[in-house]
XYZ file of C-alpha atoms in Angstrom:
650
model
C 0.000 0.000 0.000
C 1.383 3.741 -0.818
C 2.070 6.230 1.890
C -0.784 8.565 2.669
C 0.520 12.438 2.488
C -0.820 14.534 5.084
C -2.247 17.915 3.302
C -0.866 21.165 4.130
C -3.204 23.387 5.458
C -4.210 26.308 3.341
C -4.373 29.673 4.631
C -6.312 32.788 3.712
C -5.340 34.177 0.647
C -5.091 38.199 0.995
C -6.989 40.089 -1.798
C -3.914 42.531 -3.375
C -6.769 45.193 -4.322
C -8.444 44.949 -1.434
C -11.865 44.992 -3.439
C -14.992 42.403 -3.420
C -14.956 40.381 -5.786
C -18.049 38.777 -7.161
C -17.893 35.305 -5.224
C -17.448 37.802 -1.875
C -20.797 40.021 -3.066
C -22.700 36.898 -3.354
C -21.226 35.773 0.109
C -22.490 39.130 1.643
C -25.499 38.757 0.273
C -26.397 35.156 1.629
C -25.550 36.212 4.993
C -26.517 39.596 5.263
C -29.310 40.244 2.657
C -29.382 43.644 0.982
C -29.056 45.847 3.562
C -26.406 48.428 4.854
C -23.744 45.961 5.223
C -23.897 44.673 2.116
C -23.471 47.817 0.434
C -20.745 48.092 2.637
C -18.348 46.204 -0.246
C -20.294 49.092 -3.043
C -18.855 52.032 -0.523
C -15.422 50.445 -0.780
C -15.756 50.767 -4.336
C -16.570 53.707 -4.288
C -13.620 54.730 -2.167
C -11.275 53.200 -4.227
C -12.901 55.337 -7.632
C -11.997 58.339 -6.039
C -8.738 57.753 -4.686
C -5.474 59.624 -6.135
C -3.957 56.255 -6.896
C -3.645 55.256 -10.752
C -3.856 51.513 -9.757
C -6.731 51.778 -7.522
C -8.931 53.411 -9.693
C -8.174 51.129 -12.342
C -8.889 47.957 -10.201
C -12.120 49.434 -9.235
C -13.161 50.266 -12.458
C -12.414 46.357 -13.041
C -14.168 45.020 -10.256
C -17.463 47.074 -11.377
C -16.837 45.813 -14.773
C -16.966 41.749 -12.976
C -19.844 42.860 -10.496
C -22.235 44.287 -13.210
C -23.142 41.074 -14.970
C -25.637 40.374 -11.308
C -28.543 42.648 -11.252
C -28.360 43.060 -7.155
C -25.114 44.254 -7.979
C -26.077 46.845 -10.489
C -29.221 48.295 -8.446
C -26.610 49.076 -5.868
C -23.611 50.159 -7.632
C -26.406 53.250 -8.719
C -28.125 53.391 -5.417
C -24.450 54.299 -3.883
C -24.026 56.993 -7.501
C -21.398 55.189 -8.543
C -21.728 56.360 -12.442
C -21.782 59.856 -10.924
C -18.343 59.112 -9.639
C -16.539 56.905 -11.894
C -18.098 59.274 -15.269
C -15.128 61.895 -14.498
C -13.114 59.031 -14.923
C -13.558 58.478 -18.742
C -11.409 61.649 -18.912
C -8.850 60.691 -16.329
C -5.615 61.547 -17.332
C -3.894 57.986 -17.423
C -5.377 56.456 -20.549
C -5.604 53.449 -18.521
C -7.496 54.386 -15.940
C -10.223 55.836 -18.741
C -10.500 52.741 -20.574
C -11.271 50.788 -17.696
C -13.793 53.224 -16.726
C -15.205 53.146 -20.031
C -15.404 49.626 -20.351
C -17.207 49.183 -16.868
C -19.705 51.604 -18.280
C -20.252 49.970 -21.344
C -20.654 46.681 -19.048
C -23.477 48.172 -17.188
C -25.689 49.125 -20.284
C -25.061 45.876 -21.562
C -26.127 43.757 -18.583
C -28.583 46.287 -17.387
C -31.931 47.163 -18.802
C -33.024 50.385 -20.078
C -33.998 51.810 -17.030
C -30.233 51.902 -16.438
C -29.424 53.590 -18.920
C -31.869 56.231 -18.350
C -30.388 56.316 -14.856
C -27.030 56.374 -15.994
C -27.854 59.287 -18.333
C -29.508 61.129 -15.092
C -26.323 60.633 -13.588
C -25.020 62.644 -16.566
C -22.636 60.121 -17.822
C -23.065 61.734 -21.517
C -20.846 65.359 -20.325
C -17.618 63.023 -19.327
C -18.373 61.534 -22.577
C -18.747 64.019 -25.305
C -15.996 65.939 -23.316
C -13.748 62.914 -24.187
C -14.847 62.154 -28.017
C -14.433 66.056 -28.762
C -10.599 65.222 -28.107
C -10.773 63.412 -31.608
C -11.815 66.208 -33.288
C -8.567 66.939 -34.755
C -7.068 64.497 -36.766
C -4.895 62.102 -35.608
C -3.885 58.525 -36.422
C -3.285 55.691 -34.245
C -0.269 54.751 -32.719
C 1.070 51.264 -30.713
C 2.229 53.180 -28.203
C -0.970 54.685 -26.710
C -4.380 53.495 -26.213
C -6.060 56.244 -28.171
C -7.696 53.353 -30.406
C -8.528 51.184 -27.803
C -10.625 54.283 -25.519
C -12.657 55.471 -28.543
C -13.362 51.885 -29.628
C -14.948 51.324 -25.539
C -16.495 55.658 -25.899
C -18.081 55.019 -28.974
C -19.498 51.484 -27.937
C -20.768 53.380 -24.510
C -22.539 55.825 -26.852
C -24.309 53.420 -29.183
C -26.098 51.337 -26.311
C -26.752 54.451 -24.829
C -28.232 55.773 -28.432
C -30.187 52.739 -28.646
C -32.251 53.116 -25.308
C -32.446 56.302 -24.770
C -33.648 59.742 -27.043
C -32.183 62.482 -24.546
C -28.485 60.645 -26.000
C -29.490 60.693 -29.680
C -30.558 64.884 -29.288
C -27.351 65.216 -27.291
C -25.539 63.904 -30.051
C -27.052 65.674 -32.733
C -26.379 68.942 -30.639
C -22.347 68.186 -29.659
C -21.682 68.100 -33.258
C -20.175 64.687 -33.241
C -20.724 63.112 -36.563
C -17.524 64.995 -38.267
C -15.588 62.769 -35.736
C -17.150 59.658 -36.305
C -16.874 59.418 -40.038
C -13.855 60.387 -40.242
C -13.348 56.786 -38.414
C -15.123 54.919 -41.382
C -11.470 54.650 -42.747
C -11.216 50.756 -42.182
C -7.702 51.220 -44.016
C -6.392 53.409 -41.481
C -7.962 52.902 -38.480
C -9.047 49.077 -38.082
C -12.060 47.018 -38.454
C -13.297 47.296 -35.072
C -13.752 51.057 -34.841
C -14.920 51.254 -38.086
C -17.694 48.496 -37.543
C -18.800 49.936 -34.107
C -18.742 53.555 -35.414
C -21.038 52.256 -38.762
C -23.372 50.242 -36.332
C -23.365 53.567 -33.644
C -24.427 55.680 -36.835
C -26.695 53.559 -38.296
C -28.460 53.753 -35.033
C -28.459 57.492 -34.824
C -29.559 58.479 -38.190
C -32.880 55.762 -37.754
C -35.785 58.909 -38.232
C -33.445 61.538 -36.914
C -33.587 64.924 -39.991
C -30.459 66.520 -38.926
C -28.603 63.734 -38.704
C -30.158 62.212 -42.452
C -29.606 65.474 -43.921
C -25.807 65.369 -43.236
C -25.336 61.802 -44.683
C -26.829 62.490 -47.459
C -24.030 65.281 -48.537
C -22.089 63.858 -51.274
C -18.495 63.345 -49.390
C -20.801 61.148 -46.940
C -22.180 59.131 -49.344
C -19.144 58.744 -51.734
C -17.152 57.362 -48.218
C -20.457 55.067 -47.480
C -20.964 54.177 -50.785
C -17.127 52.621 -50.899
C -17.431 50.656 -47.861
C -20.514 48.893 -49.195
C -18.570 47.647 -52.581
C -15.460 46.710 -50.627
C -14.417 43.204 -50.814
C -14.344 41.538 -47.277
C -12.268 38.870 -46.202
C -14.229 37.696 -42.903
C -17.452 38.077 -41.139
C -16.599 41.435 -39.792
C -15.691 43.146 -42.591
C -18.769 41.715 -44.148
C -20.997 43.028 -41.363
C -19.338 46.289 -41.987
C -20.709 46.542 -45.856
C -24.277 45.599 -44.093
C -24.238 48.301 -41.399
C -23.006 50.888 -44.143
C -26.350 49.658 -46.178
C -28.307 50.493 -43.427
C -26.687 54.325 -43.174
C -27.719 54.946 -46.501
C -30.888 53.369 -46.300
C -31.839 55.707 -43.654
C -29.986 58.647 -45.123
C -32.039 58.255 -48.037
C -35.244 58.358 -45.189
C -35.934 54.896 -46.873
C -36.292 55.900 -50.152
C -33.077 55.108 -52.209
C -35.097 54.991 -55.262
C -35.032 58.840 -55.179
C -31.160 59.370 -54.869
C -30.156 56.703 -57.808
C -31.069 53.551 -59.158
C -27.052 52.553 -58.655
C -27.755 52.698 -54.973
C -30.868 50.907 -55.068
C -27.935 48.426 -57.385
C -25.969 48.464 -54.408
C -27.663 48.212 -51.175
C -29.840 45.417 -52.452
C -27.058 43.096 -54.003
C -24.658 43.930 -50.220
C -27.842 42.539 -48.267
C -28.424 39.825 -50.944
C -24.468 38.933 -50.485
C -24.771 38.509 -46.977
C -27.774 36.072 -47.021
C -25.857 34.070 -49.640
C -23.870 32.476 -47.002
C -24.878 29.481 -45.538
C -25.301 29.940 -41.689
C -26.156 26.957 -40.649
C -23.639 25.163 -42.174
C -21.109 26.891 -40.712
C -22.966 26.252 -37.032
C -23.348 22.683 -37.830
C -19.815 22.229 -37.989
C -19.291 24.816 -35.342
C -21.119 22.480 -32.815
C -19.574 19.429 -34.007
C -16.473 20.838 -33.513
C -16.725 22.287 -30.138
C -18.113 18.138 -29.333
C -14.578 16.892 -30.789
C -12.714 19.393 -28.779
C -14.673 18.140 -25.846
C -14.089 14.231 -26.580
C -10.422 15.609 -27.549
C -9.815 17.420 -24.140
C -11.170 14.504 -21.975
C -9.312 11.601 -24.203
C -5.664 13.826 -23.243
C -6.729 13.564 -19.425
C -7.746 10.229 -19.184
C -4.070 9.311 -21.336
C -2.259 10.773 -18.617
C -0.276 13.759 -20.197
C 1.041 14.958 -17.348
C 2.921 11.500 -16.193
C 4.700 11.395 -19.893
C 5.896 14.758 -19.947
C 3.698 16.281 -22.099
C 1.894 18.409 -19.534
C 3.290 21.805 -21.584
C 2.695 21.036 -24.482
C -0.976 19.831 -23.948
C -1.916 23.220 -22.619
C 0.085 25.214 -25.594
C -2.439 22.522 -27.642
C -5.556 23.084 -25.364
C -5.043 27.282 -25.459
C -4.459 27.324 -29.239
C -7.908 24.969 -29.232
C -9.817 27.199 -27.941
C -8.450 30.549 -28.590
C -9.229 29.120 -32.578
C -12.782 27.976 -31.227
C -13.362 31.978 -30.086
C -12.376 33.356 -32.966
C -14.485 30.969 -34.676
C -17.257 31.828 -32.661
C -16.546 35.793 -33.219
C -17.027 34.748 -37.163
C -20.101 33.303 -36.534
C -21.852 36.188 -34.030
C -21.028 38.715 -37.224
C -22.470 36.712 -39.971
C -25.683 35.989 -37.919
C -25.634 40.200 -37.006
C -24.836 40.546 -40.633
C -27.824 38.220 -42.414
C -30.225 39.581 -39.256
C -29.434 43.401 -39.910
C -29.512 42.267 -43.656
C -33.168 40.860 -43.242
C -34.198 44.661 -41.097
C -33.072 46.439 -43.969
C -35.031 44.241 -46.823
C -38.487 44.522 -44.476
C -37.904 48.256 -44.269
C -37.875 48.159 -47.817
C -40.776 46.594 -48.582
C -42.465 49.151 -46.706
C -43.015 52.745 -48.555
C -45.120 56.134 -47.781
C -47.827 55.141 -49.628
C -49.237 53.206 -46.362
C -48.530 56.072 -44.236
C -50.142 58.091 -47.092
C -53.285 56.395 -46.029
C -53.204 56.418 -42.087
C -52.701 60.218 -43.079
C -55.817 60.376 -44.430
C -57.996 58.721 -42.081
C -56.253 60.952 -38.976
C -57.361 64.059 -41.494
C -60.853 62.962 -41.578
C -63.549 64.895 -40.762
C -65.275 62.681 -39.265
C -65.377 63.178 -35.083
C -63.505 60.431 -32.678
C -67.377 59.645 -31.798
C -68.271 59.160 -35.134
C -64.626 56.759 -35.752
C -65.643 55.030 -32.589
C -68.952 53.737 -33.711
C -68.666 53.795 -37.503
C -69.804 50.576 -39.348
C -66.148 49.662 -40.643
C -65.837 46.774 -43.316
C -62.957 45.544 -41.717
C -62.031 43.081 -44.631
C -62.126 45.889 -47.168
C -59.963 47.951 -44.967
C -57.047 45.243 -44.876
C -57.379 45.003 -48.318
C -57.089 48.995 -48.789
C -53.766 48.734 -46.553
C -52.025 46.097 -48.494
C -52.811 47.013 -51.617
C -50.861 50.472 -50.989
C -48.090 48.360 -49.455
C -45.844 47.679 -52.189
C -42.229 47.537 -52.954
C -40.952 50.259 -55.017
C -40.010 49.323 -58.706
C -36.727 49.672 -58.469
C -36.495 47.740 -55.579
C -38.579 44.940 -57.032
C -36.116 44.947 -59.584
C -33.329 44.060 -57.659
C -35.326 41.794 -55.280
C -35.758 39.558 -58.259
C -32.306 40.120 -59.894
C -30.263 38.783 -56.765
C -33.166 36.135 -56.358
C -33.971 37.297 -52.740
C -37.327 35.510 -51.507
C -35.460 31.747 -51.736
C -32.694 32.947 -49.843
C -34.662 35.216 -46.844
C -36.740 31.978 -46.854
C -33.521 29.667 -45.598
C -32.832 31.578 -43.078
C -36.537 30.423 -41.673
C -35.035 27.202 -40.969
C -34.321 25.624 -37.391
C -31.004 23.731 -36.566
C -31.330 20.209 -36.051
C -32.501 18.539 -32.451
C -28.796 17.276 -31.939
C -26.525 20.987 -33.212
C -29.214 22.144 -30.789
C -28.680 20.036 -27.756
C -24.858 20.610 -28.150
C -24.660 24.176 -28.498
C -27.223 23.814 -25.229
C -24.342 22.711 -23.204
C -22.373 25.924 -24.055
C -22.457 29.146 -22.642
C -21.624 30.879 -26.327
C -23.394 27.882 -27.578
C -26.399 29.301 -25.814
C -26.167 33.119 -27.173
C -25.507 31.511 -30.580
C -29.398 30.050 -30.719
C -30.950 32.938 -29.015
C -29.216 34.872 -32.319
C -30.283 31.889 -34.032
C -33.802 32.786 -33.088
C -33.834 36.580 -33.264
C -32.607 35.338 -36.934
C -35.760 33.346 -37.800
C -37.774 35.587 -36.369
C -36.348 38.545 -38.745
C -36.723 36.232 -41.747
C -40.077 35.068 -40.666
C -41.381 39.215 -40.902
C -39.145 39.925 -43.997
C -41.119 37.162 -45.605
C -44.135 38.537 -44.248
C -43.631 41.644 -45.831
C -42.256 40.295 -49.383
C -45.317 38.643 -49.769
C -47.954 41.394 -49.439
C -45.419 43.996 -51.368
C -44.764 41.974 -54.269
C -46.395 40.944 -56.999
C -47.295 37.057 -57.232
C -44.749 36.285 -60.468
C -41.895 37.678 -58.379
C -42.491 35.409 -55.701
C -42.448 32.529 -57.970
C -46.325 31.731 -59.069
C -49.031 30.290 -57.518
C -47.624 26.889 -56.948
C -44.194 28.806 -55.086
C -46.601 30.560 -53.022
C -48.629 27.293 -51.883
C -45.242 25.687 -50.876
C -44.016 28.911 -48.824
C -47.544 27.781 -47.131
C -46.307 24.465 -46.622
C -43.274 25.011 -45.248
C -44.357 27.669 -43.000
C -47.042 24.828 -41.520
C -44.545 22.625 -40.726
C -42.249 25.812 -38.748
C -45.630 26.557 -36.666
C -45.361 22.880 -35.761
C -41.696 22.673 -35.012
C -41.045 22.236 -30.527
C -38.519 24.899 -31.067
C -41.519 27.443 -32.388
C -43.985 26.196 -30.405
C -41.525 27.349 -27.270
C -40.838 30.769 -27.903
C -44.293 33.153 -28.563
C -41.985 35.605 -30.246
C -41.028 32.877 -33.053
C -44.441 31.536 -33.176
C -45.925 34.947 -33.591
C -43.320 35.508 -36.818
C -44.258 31.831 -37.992
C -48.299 32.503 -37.732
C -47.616 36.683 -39.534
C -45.930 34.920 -42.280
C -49.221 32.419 -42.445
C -51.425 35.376 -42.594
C -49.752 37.704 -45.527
C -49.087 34.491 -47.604
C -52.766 32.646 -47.213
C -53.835 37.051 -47.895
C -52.126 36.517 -51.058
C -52.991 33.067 -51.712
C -56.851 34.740 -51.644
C -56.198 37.694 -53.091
C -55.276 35.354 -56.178
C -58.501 33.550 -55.500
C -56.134 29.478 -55.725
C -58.691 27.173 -56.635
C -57.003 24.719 -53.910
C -59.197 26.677 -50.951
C -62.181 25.131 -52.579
C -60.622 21.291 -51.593
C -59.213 22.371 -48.033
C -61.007 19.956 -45.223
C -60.725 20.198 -41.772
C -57.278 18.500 -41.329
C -55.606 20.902 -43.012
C -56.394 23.520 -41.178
C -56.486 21.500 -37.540
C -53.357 23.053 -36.596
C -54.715 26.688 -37.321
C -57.402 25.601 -35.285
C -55.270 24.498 -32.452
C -52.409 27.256 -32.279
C -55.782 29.521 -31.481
C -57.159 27.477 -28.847
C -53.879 26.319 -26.825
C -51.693 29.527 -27.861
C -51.427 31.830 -24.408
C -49.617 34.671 -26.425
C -52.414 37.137 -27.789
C -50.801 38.323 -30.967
C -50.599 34.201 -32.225
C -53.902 34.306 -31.629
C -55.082 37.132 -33.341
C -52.749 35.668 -36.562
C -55.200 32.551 -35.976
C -58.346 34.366 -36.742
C -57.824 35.994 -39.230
C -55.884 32.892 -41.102
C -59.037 31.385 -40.904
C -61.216 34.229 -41.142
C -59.534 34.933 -44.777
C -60.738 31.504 -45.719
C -63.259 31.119 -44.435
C -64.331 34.607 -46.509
C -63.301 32.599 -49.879
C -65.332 30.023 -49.137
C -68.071 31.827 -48.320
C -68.478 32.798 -52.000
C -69.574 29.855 -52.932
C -73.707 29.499 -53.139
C -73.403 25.986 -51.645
C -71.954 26.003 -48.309
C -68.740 24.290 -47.609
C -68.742 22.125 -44.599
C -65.675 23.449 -43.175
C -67.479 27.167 -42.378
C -69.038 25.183 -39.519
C -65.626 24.464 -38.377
C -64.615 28.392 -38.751
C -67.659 29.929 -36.931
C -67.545 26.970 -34.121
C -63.560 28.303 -33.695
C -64.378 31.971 -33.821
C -67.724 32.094 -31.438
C -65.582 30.251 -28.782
C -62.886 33.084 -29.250
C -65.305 35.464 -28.766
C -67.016 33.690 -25.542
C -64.080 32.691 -23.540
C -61.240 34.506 -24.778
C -59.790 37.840 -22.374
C -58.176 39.616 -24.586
C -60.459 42.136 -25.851
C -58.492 43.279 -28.924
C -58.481 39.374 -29.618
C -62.423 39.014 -29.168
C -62.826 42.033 -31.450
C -60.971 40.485 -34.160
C -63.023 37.490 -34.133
C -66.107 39.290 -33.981
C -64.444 40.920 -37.125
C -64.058 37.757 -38.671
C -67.389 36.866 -37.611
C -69.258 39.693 -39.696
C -67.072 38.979 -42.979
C -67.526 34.951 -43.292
C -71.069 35.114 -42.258
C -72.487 37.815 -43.600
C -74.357 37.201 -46.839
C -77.844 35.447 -46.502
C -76.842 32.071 -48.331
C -74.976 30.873 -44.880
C -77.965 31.470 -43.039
C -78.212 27.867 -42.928
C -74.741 27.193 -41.080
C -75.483 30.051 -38.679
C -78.854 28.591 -37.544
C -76.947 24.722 -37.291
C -74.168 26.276 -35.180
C -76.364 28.457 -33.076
C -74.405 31.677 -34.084
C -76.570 34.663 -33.260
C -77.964 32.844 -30.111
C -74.118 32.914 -28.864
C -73.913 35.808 -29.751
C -76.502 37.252 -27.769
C -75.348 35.382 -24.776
C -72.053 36.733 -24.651
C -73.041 40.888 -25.732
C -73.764 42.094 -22.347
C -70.719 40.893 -20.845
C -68.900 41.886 -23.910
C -70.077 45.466 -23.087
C -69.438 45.614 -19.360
C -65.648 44.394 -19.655
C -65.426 47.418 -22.720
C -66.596 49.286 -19.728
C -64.347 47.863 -17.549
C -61.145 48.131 -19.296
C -61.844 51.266 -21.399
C -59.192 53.153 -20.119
C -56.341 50.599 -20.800
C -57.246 49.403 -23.848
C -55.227 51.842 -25.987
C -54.379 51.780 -29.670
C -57.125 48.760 -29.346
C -60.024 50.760 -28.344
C -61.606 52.052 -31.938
C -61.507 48.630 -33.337
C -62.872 46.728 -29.974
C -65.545 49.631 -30.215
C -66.642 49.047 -33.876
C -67.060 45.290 -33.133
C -69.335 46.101 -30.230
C -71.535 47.995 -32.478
C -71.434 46.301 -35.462
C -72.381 42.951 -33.375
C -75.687 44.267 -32.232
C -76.301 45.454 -35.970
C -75.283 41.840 -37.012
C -77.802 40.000 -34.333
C -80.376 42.205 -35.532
C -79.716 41.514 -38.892
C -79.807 37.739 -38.915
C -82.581 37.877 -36.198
């Protein structure tokens, strides 16, 4: 038997900085709760921000940049005004000391929510700020031997999260006259990829409905510089991203209509996006998760060989670091081509969208008819959908190019899910994990970019009747997917692509509605019954409420409107949404309006169920009036117009 070796006693190892770290918050908070002694470790903090000491203040700044990713942590750090103190710091004079500051800051409005950043901005983080950025104003050129690059990299970051959730930023940046710094950092070729891209993306988020800030891009320098970053060739994801990001500048710099500046830039933006959805995704995730399951199998086959007994102990950790520093960079590729393709697919449903549909809102708010009169008109809701999405149309020369680079096949891939076993392994990763929520946000963008392409183009672009049927198809079988079914905000993208393609299926009047039974449509049936997300819901109805409107054409009655008004009466009795009941009541008055379906209303006791359910219909309006919102006028009209249809087919 081998001698037993007694262990040596550890003892307590002293912290150098003298600062909590996060295992010590969480430790404070388990014994003490969140009272005055554990902010005790936030005060210490703070102590340490405003100390003399270079080092100090830059271990601080790196503690808070740790401690941010728990929300306790955060809530505190700003109950104890510690952006008030550390802001000054951004324009410390050791250029360490700011980008540590800086980065902690950036930290906090990634981890936190927007009510942190409006906090943060209370706490006037954006005078430190703009104080610091107006220091590029001359030009200058980076240099190894300073940080310059590296602190308006973190500044610039800071200001686009702040941009992003919060309007007082945007006006203070359209005030501090900072755009003359920031594109003079769109030189890739000077000053690197990474403040290029996070300049592009900050801009990009600016100039989204913002005049001043449009009216500048669109000067000719501005759009000769944006104009050459789009038609650069890229070697990797990020450079790829960039050409995306600079399509979205002069998307909005043209205020969405690049048909009006040149038919070249329509040329351009469109074929950038359509480059960027050209690559394949998921193959590159597929092998992405197979390799990070090699690595693993690779990693735990070198333990159980026992490197470390045959002298290969170095060497397997060189091998194991250059592993995974290859997997991160890997992973890096793959975050910008799914930020690329997603910002790709924002851009393409923007552009499906034109004036023309705010042409018409413009003319209903002009009315003069009173909000009494709105409230309680008899609205032909069908007709008025129609009216909407007949003025939604792409622009010609945006057609154009849609069909030229082919674009409606290749937004429709990026609908797809992984398969049940990439997913389960990227499950067991942390980045693994961030890569299918982006894999998600994806699908969802494609989903509504589809949505879009469908009731703005023309039914030859999209590929012909028979194209159109089998985008139906294939959008069945996503509602049906587990992966959809678990996430409302997919299944709400899933059943809004349903509803514009089955609008444009009738629109087109397919003689395949008049052979549809039950079973196809069970699923319709049963995403509005089981659904708990409203909006999914909603998509239901009026899926079925469009067919069931075709249908209703025909003299003899087709057996499957029992199934339709059976579905939509039990919306309207036991649903609690109230926008959702009006819709069905909507839906209601369309399919069973004319007097040939008399016949299926009397069999499915329609207008008796109807009755039943008005006068508690009108006490929860009377309820709820106040909170019903944007919802009200079209939760009103149904109220009246379902007393004038029980009279009617009394």
């Amino acid at each position: 038997m081998g001698k037993s070796k007694n262990k040596k006693g550890k003892g307590t190892r002293n912290n150098p900085t003298g600062l909590p770290s996060v295992k010590d918050f969480n430790l404070e908070q388990d014994e003490f709760g969140d009272g005055d002694t554990y902010s005790h470790s936030v005060a210490n903090i703070v102590e340490k921000l405003q100390s003399l000491n270079e080092e100090e203040k830059i271990c601080a700044c790196s503690t808070i940049s740790t401690l941010v990713r728990q929300p306790k942590a955060i809530r505190m750090l700003l109950q104890n005004n510690v952006v008030k103190v550390m802001g000054p710091l951004i324009v410390d004079s050791s250029q360490q000391v700011r980008k540590t500051a800086l980065g902690a800051l950036r930290n906090m409005t990634v981890d936190g929510s927007f009510d942190v950043c409006d906090k943060m901005i209370d706490a006037d983080v954006l005078t430190p700020l703009f104080a610091l950025l107006a220091e590029y104003e001359e030009e200058w050129s980076p240099s190894d031997k300073d940080e310059r690059l590296d602190i308006i990299v973190q500044a610039t970051h800071l200001l686009w999260n702040l941009c992003e959730s919060n309007e007082i930023t945007v006006k203070r940046f359209n005030q501090e006259n900072v755009l003359p710094i920031l594109l003079q950092c769109l030189q890739p070729q000077v000053y690197g990829y990474n403040l290029a891209l996070v300049v592009a993306q900050c801009l990009q988020t600016v100039s989204e409905d913002n005049p001043e800030i449009m009216s500048a891009l669109s000067k000719e320098a501005t759009m000769t510089l944006l104009m050459d970053l789009i038609q650069r060739k890229h070697e990797d994801m990020q450079q790829m991203l960039l050409r995306v990001v600079a399509a979205g500048i002069l998307y909005n710099a043209s205020g969405g209509q690049l048909n009006r500046v040149s038919g070249s830039l329509v040329t351009a933006v469109v074929g950038t996006l359509a480059e960027a959805l050209e690559v394949d995704a998921y193959r590159h995730i597929e092998e992405m998760a197979f390799r990070l399951k090699q690595n693993d199998a690779s990693m735990n086959g070198t333990a159980e060989g026992g490197a470390m007994e045959n002298g290969a102990g170095d060497g397997g950790k060189d091998e194991k670091k250059h592993t995974k520093n290859g997997l991160e960079k890997e992973l890096n590729e793959l975050e910008c081509l799914l930020t690329a393709q997603r910002t790709a697919l924002e851009i393409i449903t923007n552009l499906c969208c034109t004036d023309d549909e705010e042409e018409v809102w413009e003319d209903l708010d002009s009315s003069d008819a009173s909000s009494d009169e709105m409230l309680t008109a008899d609205v032909d809701m069908e007709g008025s959908d129609e009216t909407v999405l007949s003025h939604l149309c792409v622009q010609s020369e945006v057609h154009g190019a849609f069909v030229t680079n082919n674009l409606v096949p290749r937004v429709m891939c990026k609908t797809n899910f992984p398969s049940a076993e990439v997913h389960t392994i990227l499950s067991g990763y942390g980045r693994g994990k961030k890569l299918l929520k982006s894999i998600e946000v994806l699908q969802s963008r494609s989903l509504l970019c589809v949505s879009n392409m469908v009731s703005g183009m023309d039914i030859e672009a999209l590929g012909g009747m028979d194209k159109l049927h089998l985008i139906w198809e294939n959008l069945s079988q996503l509602a049906l997917n587990k992966q959809a079914v678990e996430s409302a905000d997919l299944l709400e993208a899933v059943t809004s692509a349903m509803r514009a393609t089955i609008q444009k299926l009738a629109e087109h009047k397919s003689p395949k509605f008049s052979s549809v039974v039950p079973s196809d449509l069970q699923f319709v049936f049963e995403l509005g019954q089981q659904s708990s997300h409203p909006p999914v819901k909603a998509n239901a109805v009026r899926i079925l409420s469009t067919i069931g409107c075709l249908l209703a054409k025909q003299m003899e009655p087709h057996s499957l409107l029992k199934n339709i008004g059976t579905f939509l009466v039990e919306i309207v009795s036991k649903d609690q949404e109230l926008w959702v009941v009006a819709e069905a009541l909507d839906a209601i008055f369309d399919v069973f309006a004319e007097d040939h379906l008399d016949p299926v209303v009397r069999e499915i006791g329609l207008t008796d169920k109807l009755k039943a359910v008005a006068p508690q219909l009108k006490a929860k309006i009377h309820q709820q009036k106040r909170s019903l919102g944007d919802h009200l006028p079209i939760i009103m009209t149904a109220r009246t117009n379902l007393m004038r249809f029980i009279k009617y087919k009394s």
